[in-house]
Amino acid sequence: MPRLNQKTASVIRSSQETLFSPFDASAFVLFRVLFGALLIIQVFFIFTSEFVNENFVQPYYHFPYTLFDVLHFQRLPPALMHALFLIMGLAAMAITFGFFFKTASAIFFSTFLYAFLFEKSLYNDHYYIILLITFLFIFMKTPRSPRPKSFLSSPALSASIPFWQIFILRAQFIIVYFYAAIAKLDYDWLVRAEPLHRILSKKILFGYQLDHLGIAWFFSYGGIILDLLIVILFFWGRYQRVAFACIIIFNLTNHWLFPDIGIFPFLMMGAIALFLKPSEIKEFLKKINIFPKAPTEPHCLEKSPPGKREAAAGQTCVLYFIVIYLLAQFLIPLRHFVLYPGNPSWSFEGARFSWRLKMNTKIVRYRVLVTNPHTGQTQDFTRPGTLTIRQSWLDNMPDMLLQYVHYLRDELKSIGVHQPIITVEAEASFNGRPFQPYIDSRVNLAEVNYPLFSSADWIVPQDIFRYVSKDAFF
């Protein structure tokens, strides 16, 4: 046992030495600028559209996450809701230029978290990764130029940061690619080339309609191979530029195929900066006259300057933080294997926060039926015109459908209809299959609470083999 403890202590010491060694800051600074610019674009889109009014001010119903209620958050008045996004935009600008970096990151994270938790129907993977990156930024330091106009200047790019900052950001993006590949190891993706076959069949490239199944298989298997191999190619210097070119092509293709995923493809392309050699970054900036005095010699890990190392206790805390954070990021996408049996793309249980990017096309037909237990009268309450476009997708997300049922239950109670019986008749077509039952119409959902750590028994399991159309394999 003492020998094991000795080895463990040796590994910890070695990890600390590596993670806290000074690392050239140029990759981090470039990523910070690119990421901040994307945040500005995101907030600018929100301000120049009716996004805030349509999703946060006008809706009668909202679908918050459980954590929103646990933290006792309240709905803000319209003026304060607009001010929230204005503050978010100012914080994004500060992140980009490196001003009050930690404070700006904390402000952006907290305001964005409020909006994120407030409306579940807006969930998107790029919103999730924005939260993760800004959360990590809170604990990081960044060099900045003394002159606002030259935020990619020599002083900023020649400084150093602890290596753990680059390490944890790289690990985060590697996890995204890894689980995106794992999610694609799916019957429909591998055998039927779905949902890409249906998506591509509606696309036209150079006057040619991409409806051939072979094209869908090329994209399907190409996506898996790229997601799996890209991590290896990132660190294989000989093929690193090939990897970067593949990432750019892959993400531009995703933007073309799925325009609704917002800045996500550009964020994934921006993450390339984290894997570039400092000398390559400076040489590139030198060529385009952004950094005219760029040194060409590479310098990554350097000896620690006297008095600059962080205290040992602080290093230990950071080490624990890194382990806990990455362990959580690794385990959360696996929860559906343990807690929620079946296909998460069908039930949507365990699908969020798991990097299951565009894994299905699902069409749901449903009716919400309310029965007055005193009179026996049944009325159809399906979509009474009070839901936004995004909220109307609740039929694809059973947990939101249950929230809607509970809203109806509480409103009916407020007008004197106690213990209403609310059932849902629903059937779904998954990736082009014939419709099959989706929600158990015998269950009174008004009396059901959504289980956090087990599968909802009122969601009918998918039967992928019974409900396969004749052309499923062709």
mmCIF file of C-alpha atoms in Angstrom, residues 157-423:
data_model
loop_
_atom_site.group_PDB
_atom_site.id
_atom_site.type_symbol
_atom_site.label_atom_id
_atom_site.label_comp_id
_atom_site.label_asym_id
_atom_site.label_seq_id
_atom_site.Cartn_x
_atom_site.Cartn_y
_atom_site.Cartn_z
ATOM 1 C CA LEU A 157 1.042 36.903 -27.609
ATOM 2 C CA SER A 158 4.487 36.750 -26.018
ATOM 3 C CA ALA A 159 3.181 36.178 -22.496
ATOM 4 C CA SER A 160 2.664 32.787 -20.858
ATOM 5 C CA ILE A 161 -0.187 31.030 -19.079
ATOM 6 C CA PRO A 162 -0.371 27.797 -17.062
ATOM 7 C CA PHE A 163 -0.547 24.817 -19.408
ATOM 8 C CA TRP A 164 -3.687 23.505 -17.678
ATOM 9 C CA GLN A 165 -5.742 26.241 -19.347
ATOM 10 C CA ILE A 166 -4.906 24.940 -22.806
ATOM 11 C CA PHE A 167 -5.162 21.329 -21.633
ATOM 12 C CA ILE A 168 -8.722 21.569 -20.263
ATOM 13 C CA LEU A 169 -10.009 23.491 -23.302
ATOM 14 C CA ARG A 170 -8.464 20.954 -25.665
ATOM 15 C CA ALA A 171 -9.963 18.121 -23.622
ATOM 16 C CA GLN A 172 -13.407 19.739 -23.787
ATOM 17 C CA PHE A 173 -13.425 19.855 -27.580
ATOM 18 C CA ILE A 174 -11.969 16.345 -27.828
ATOM 19 C CA ILE A 175 -14.876 15.096 -25.681
ATOM 20 C CA VAL A 176 -17.343 16.753 -28.069
ATOM 21 C CA TYR A 177 -15.848 14.983 -31.086
ATOM 22 C CA PHE A 178 -15.569 11.659 -29.250
ATOM 23 C CA TYR A 179 -19.198 11.530 -28.124
ATOM 24 C CA ALA A 180 -20.433 12.816 -31.469
ATOM 25 C CA ALA A 181 -18.738 9.724 -32.959
ATOM 26 C CA ILE A 182 -20.148 7.366 -30.299
ATOM 27 C CA ALA A 183 -23.669 8.675 -30.939
ATOM 28 C CA LYS A 184 -23.305 7.831 -34.629
ATOM 29 C CA LEU A 185 -22.678 4.151 -33.879
ATOM 30 C CA ASP A 186 -26.380 3.666 -34.301
ATOM 31 C CA TYR A 187 -28.495 1.306 -36.398
ATOM 32 C CA ASP A 188 -30.166 4.044 -38.418
ATOM 33 C CA TRP A 189 -26.922 5.948 -39.004
ATOM 34 C CA LEU A 190 -24.893 2.886 -40.018
ATOM 35 C CA VAL A 191 -27.453 0.765 -41.873
ATOM 36 C CA ARG A 192 -30.032 3.182 -43.221
ATOM 37 C CA ALA A 193 -27.855 6.330 -43.498
ATOM 38 C CA GLU A 194 -30.590 8.199 -41.679
ATOM 39 C CA PRO A 195 -31.331 10.968 -41.030
ATOM 40 C CA LEU A 196 -28.764 12.215 -43.582
ATOM 41 C CA HIS A 197 -30.487 10.442 -46.472
ATOM 42 C CA ARG A 198 -33.689 12.433 -45.932
ATOM 43 C CA ILE A 199 -31.849 15.688 -45.251
ATOM 44 C CA LEU A 200 -29.560 15.401 -48.287
ATOM 45 C CA SER A 201 -32.420 14.404 -50.589
ATOM 46 C CA LYS A 202 -33.749 17.957 -50.169
ATOM 47 C CA LYS A 203 -30.396 19.555 -51.019
ATOM 48 C CA ILE A 204 -29.171 20.572 -54.466
ATOM 49 C CA LEU A 205 -25.452 20.998 -55.194
ATOM 50 C CA PHE A 206 -24.281 22.364 -58.569
ATOM 51 C CA GLY A 207 -27.713 21.587 -59.980
ATOM 52 C CA TYR A 208 -27.585 17.958 -58.798
ATOM 53 C CA GLN A 209 -30.085 16.684 -56.244
ATOM 54 C CA LEU A 210 -28.298 14.719 -53.520
ATOM 55 C CA ASP A 211 -30.932 12.020 -53.102
ATOM 56 C CA HIS A 212 -28.737 8.992 -53.865
ATOM 57 C CA LEU A 213 -28.323 6.640 -50.889
ATOM 58 C CA GLY A 214 -24.603 6.254 -51.672
ATOM 59 C CA ILE A 215 -24.060 9.970 -51.018
ATOM 60 C CA ALA A 216 -25.829 9.656 -47.665
ATOM 61 C CA TRP A 217 -23.637 6.697 -46.701
ATOM 62 C CA PHE A 218 -20.526 8.661 -47.699
ATOM 63 C CA PHE A 219 -21.517 11.514 -45.394
ATOM 64 C CA SER A 220 -22.618 9.150 -42.599
ATOM 65 C CA TYR A 221 -19.446 7.074 -42.474
ATOM 66 C CA GLY A 222 -17.271 10.092 -43.255
ATOM 67 C CA GLY A 223 -18.685 11.827 -40.189
ATOM 68 C CA ILE A 224 -17.920 8.876 -37.918
ATOM 69 C CA ILE A 225 -14.385 8.435 -39.243
ATOM 70 C CA LEU A 226 -13.625 12.134 -38.911
ATOM 71 C CA ASP A 227 -14.992 12.369 -35.361
ATOM 72 C CA LEU A 228 -12.986 9.319 -34.262
ATOM 73 C CA LEU A 229 -9.699 10.056 -36.025
ATOM 74 C CA ILE A 230 -9.575 13.802 -35.672
ATOM 75 C CA VAL A 231 -8.280 13.595 -32.107
ATOM 76 C CA ILE A 232 -5.333 11.427 -33.232
ATOM 77 C CA LEU A 233 -4.601 13.664 -36.211
ATOM 78 C CA PHE A 234 -4.662 16.750 -33.983
ATOM 79 C CA PHE A 235 -1.547 15.545 -32.180
ATOM 80 C CA TRP A 236 0.143 13.811 -35.087
ATOM 81 C CA GLY A 237 2.289 16.660 -36.358
ATOM 82 C CA ARG A 238 2.775 15.062 -39.743
ATOM 83 C CA TYR A 239 -0.963 15.108 -40.484
ATOM 84 C CA GLN A 240 -2.044 18.041 -38.333
ATOM 85 C CA ARG A 241 -2.693 20.362 -41.256
ATOM 86 C CA VAL A 242 -4.754 17.647 -42.939
ATOM 87 C CA ALA A 243 -6.800 17.418 -39.735
ATOM 88 C CA PHE A 244 -7.360 21.170 -39.683
ATOM 89 C CA ALA A 245 -8.459 21.157 -43.336
ATOM 90 C CA CYS A 246 -10.871 18.286 -42.620
ATOM 91 C CA ILE A 247 -12.306 20.144 -39.622
ATOM 92 C CA ILE A 248 -12.965 23.246 -41.711
ATOM 93 C CA ILE A 249 -14.606 21.295 -44.554
ATOM 94 C CA PHE A 250 -16.590 19.149 -42.114
ATOM 95 C CA ASN A 251 -17.971 22.096 -40.159
ATOM 96 C CA LEU A 252 -18.752 24.163 -43.246
ATOM 97 C CA THR A 253 -20.680 21.148 -44.534
ATOM 98 C CA ASN A 254 -22.556 20.944 -41.213
ATOM 99 C CA HIS A 255 -23.433 24.621 -41.490
ATOM 100 C CA TRP A 256 -24.791 23.994 -44.985
ATOM 101 C CA LEU A 257 -26.765 20.903 -43.958
ATOM 102 C CA PHE A 258 -28.035 22.229 -40.625
ATOM 103 C CA PRO A 259 -28.328 26.028 -40.757
ATOM 104 C CA ASP A 260 -30.232 26.017 -37.454
ATOM 105 C CA ILE A 261 -27.173 25.024 -35.405
ATOM 106 C CA GLY A 262 -26.022 28.632 -35.362
ATOM 107 C CA ILE A 263 -22.413 29.428 -34.526
ATOM 108 C CA PHE A 264 -21.543 25.867 -33.496
ATOM 109 C CA PRO A 265 -19.611 24.944 -36.688
ATOM 110 C CA PHE A 266 -17.630 28.187 -36.509
ATOM 111 C CA LEU A 267 -16.895 27.620 -32.834
ATOM 112 C CA MET A 268 -15.536 24.158 -33.635
ATOM 113 C CA MET A 269 -13.372 25.679 -36.381
ATOM 114 C CA GLY A 270 -12.182 28.369 -33.963
ATOM 115 C CA ALA A 271 -11.078 25.626 -31.560
ATOM 116 C CA ILE A 272 -8.342 24.748 -34.079
ATOM 117 C CA ALA A 273 -6.418 27.674 -32.552
ATOM 118 C CA LEU A 274 -5.956 25.652 -29.353
ATOM 119 C CA PHE A 275 -4.015 22.974 -31.231
ATOM 120 C CA LEU A 276 -1.783 25.240 -33.299
ATOM 121 C CA LYS A 277 1.894 25.703 -32.493
ATOM 122 C CA PRO A 278 2.685 29.164 -31.109
ATOM 123 C CA SER A 279 5.271 29.742 -33.819
ATOM 124 C CA GLU A 280 2.682 29.007 -36.523
ATOM 125 C CA ILE A 281 0.218 31.482 -35.004
ATOM 126 C CA LYS A 282 2.808 34.252 -34.804
ATOM 127 C CA GLU A 283 4.134 33.571 -38.284
ATOM 128 C CA PHE A 284 0.600 33.712 -39.691
ATOM 129 C CA LEU A 285 -0.172 36.987 -37.912
ATOM 130 C CA LYS A 286 3.134 38.364 -39.118
ATOM 131 C CA LYS A 287 2.210 37.596 -42.734
ATOM 132 C CA ILE A 288 -1.080 39.444 -42.472
ATOM 133 C CA ASN A 289 0.585 42.363 -40.632
ATOM 134 C CA ILE A 290 -1.350 41.931 -37.406
ATOM 135 C CA PHE A 291 1.776 41.006 -35.485
ATOM 136 C CA PRO A 292 4.711 42.479 -37.484
ATOM 137 C CA LYS A 293 7.383 41.689 -34.908
ATOM 138 C CA ALA A 294 6.431 38.071 -34.492
ATOM 139 C CA PRO A 295 9.252 35.773 -33.446
ATOM 140 C CA THR A 296 9.423 32.633 -35.542
ATOM 141 C CA GLU A 297 11.035 30.330 -33.020
ATOM 142 C CA PRO A 298 8.652 27.984 -31.221
ATOM 143 C CA HIS A 299 8.548 28.138 -27.448
ATOM 144 C CA CYS A 300 5.885 26.142 -25.695
ATOM 145 C CA LEU A 301 6.845 24.750 -22.323
ATOM 146 C CA GLU A 302 9.413 26.884 -20.565
ATOM 147 C CA LYS A 303 11.113 26.761 -17.219
ATOM 148 C CA SER A 304 9.142 28.417 -14.492
ATOM 149 C CA PRO A 305 10.400 31.926 -13.730
ATOM 150 C CA PRO A 306 11.330 32.543 -10.081
ATOM 151 C CA GLY A 307 8.404 33.439 -7.855
ATOM 152 C CA LYS A 308 5.816 32.942 -10.607
ATOM 153 C CA ARG A 309 4.567 29.477 -9.721
ATOM 154 C CA GLU A 310 1.238 29.258 -7.992
ATOM 155 C CA ALA A 311 1.148 28.068 -4.399
ATOM 156 C CA ALA A 312 1.125 24.296 -3.941
ATOM 157 C CA ALA A 313 -2.256 24.395 -2.192
ATOM 158 C CA GLY A 314 -3.737 26.383 -5.056
ATOM 159 C CA GLN A 315 -2.293 23.934 -7.563
ATOM 160 C CA THR A 316 -3.910 21.036 -5.722
ATOM 161 C CA CYS A 317 -7.303 22.763 -5.811
ATOM 162 C CA VAL A 318 -6.962 23.423 -9.527
ATOM 163 C CA LEU A 319 -5.906 19.810 -10.095
ATOM 164 C CA TYR A 320 -9.013 18.558 -8.283
ATOM 165 C CA PHE A 321 -11.133 20.999 -10.301
ATOM 166 C CA ILE A 322 -9.704 19.689 -13.582
ATOM 167 C CA VAL A 323 -10.307 16.058 -12.583
ATOM 168 C CA ILE A 324 -13.867 16.658 -11.373
ATOM 169 C CA TYR A 325 -14.806 18.800 -14.373
ATOM 170 C CA LEU A 326 -13.456 16.399 -17.003
ATOM 171 C CA LEU A 327 -14.885 13.390 -15.173
ATOM 172 C CA ALA A 328 -18.314 15.045 -15.217
ATOM 173 C CA GLN A 329 -17.977 15.862 -18.911
ATOM 174 C CA PHE A 330 -17.019 12.267 -19.609
ATOM 175 C CA LEU A 331 -19.808 10.685 -17.523
ATOM 176 C CA ILE A 332 -22.802 12.935 -18.272
ATOM 177 C CA PRO A 333 -23.148 11.782 -21.918
ATOM 178 C CA LEU A 334 -23.091 8.161 -20.698
ATOM 179 C CA ARG A 335 -26.046 8.529 -18.342
ATOM 180 C CA HIS A 336 -28.590 7.226 -20.811
ATOM 181 C CA PHE A 337 -26.847 3.841 -20.829
ATOM 182 C CA VAL A 338 -27.391 3.500 -17.070
ATOM 183 C CA LEU A 339 -30.500 5.525 -16.252
ATOM 184 C CA TYR A 340 -32.551 5.570 -19.433
ATOM 185 C CA PRO A 341 -32.685 2.363 -21.481
ATOM 186 C CA GLY A 342 -33.602 2.577 -25.132
ATOM 187 C CA ASN A 343 -32.817 5.100 -27.830
ATOM 188 C CA PRO A 344 -32.333 8.591 -26.320
ATOM 189 C CA SER A 345 -33.167 10.178 -29.678
ATOM 190 C CA TRP A 346 -36.603 8.549 -29.407
ATOM 191 C CA SER A 347 -37.453 9.289 -25.773
ATOM 192 C CA PHE A 348 -35.156 12.335 -25.453
ATOM 193 C CA GLU A 349 -34.125 11.015 -22.053
ATOM 194 C CA GLY A 350 -30.427 11.641 -21.598
ATOM 195 C CA ALA A 351 -30.204 13.330 -25.008
ATOM 196 C CA ARG A 352 -29.372 16.813 -23.772
ATOM 197 C CA PHE A 353 -25.770 17.609 -22.801
ATOM 198 C CA SER A 354 -24.579 14.494 -24.644
ATOM 199 C CA TRP A 355 -23.374 15.869 -28.007
ATOM 200 C CA ARG A 356 -25.935 13.859 -29.976
ATOM 201 C CA LEU A 357 -25.758 16.233 -32.916
ATOM 202 C CA LYS A 358 -28.603 15.995 -35.459
ATOM 203 C CA MET A 359 -29.178 12.279 -34.935
ATOM 204 C CA ASN A 360 -32.780 11.998 -36.101
ATOM 205 C CA THR A 361 -35.803 13.409 -37.840
ATOM 206 C CA LYS A 362 -38.902 12.771 -35.773
ATOM 207 C CA ILE A 363 -42.487 13.684 -36.613
ATOM 208 C CA VAL A 364 -45.031 13.484 -33.799
ATOM 209 C CA ARG A 365 -48.814 13.668 -34.049
ATOM 210 C CA TYR A 366 -50.527 14.179 -30.722
ATOM 211 C CA ARG A 367 -53.641 15.347 -28.904
ATOM 212 C CA VAL A 368 -53.879 16.565 -25.315
ATOM 213 C CA LEU A 369 -57.267 15.500 -23.926
ATOM 214 C CA VAL A 370 -58.699 16.926 -20.702
ATOM 215 C CA THR A 371 -61.549 15.137 -18.953
ATOM 216 C CA ASN A 372 -63.558 16.773 -16.189
ATOM 217 C CA PRO A 373 -63.945 14.029 -13.562
ATOM 218 C CA HIS A 374 -67.191 15.570 -12.289
ATOM 219 C CA THR A 375 -69.018 15.872 -15.615
ATOM 220 C CA GLY A 376 -67.153 13.279 -17.674
ATOM 221 C CA GLN A 377 -66.795 15.829 -20.495
ATOM 222 C CA THR A 378 -63.580 15.570 -22.582
ATOM 223 C CA GLN A 379 -62.043 18.503 -24.424
ATOM 224 C CA ASP A 380 -59.077 18.781 -26.795
ATOM 225 C CA PHE A 381 -56.421 21.184 -25.428
ATOM 226 C CA THR A 382 -53.806 20.593 -28.102
ATOM 227 C CA ARG A 383 -51.760 23.754 -28.756
ATOM 228 C CA PRO A 384 -54.216 26.453 -27.695
ATOM 229 C CA GLY A 385 -52.247 29.106 -29.593
ATOM 230 C CA THR A 386 -50.117 30.186 -26.636
ATOM 231 C CA LEU A 387 -46.869 28.415 -27.616
ATOM 232 C CA THR A 388 -43.951 29.868 -29.574
ATOM 233 C CA ILE A 389 -42.567 28.106 -32.642
ATOM 234 C CA ARG A 390 -39.768 26.550 -30.604
ATOM 235 C CA GLN A 391 -42.126 25.602 -27.782
ATOM 236 C CA SER A 392 -44.409 23.868 -30.243
ATOM 237 C CA TRP A 393 -41.649 21.271 -30.644
ATOM 238 C CA LEU A 394 -42.585 19.961 -27.200
ATOM 239 C CA ASP A 395 -44.117 16.928 -28.877
ATOM 240 C CA ASN A 396 -40.536 15.756 -29.583
ATOM 241 C CA MET A 397 -39.545 16.192 -25.939
ATOM 242 C CA PRO A 398 -41.773 14.247 -23.515
ATOM 243 C CA ASP A 399 -40.460 16.094 -20.456
ATOM 244 C CA MET A 400 -41.689 19.383 -21.947
ATOM 245 C CA LEU A 401 -44.977 17.762 -22.901
ATOM 246 C CA LEU A 402 -45.426 16.755 -19.264
ATOM 247 C CA GLN A 403 -44.641 20.326 -18.144
ATOM 248 C CA TYR A 404 -47.342 21.586 -20.501
ATOM 249 C CA VAL A 405 -49.820 19.095 -19.048
ATOM 250 C CA HIS A 406 -49.006 20.348 -15.553
ATOM 251 C CA TYR A 407 -49.541 23.959 -16.673
ATOM 252 C CA LEU A 408 -52.994 22.972 -17.921
ATOM 253 C CA ARG A 409 -53.718 21.102 -14.680
ATOM 254 C CA ASP A 410 -52.840 24.128 -12.543
ATOM 255 C CA GLU A 411 -54.874 26.518 -14.715
ATOM 256 C CA LEU A 412 -57.888 24.230 -14.601
ATOM 257 C CA LYS A 413 -57.608 24.022 -10.823
ATOM 258 C CA SER A 414 -57.548 27.834 -10.654
ATOM 259 C CA ILE A 415 -60.949 27.969 -12.378
ATOM 260 C CA GLY A 416 -62.465 25.284 -10.194
ATOM 261 C CA VAL A 417 -61.791 22.079 -12.142
ATOM 262 C CA HIS A 418 -60.096 19.936 -9.490
ATOM 263 C CA GLN A 419 -58.287 16.672 -10.226
ATOM 264 C CA PRO A 420 -58.664 16.905 -14.022
ATOM 265 C CA ILE A 421 -57.751 13.789 -15.996
ATOM 266 C CA ILE A 422 -55.260 14.737 -18.696
ATOM 267 C CA THR A 423 -54.100 12.161 -21.203
#
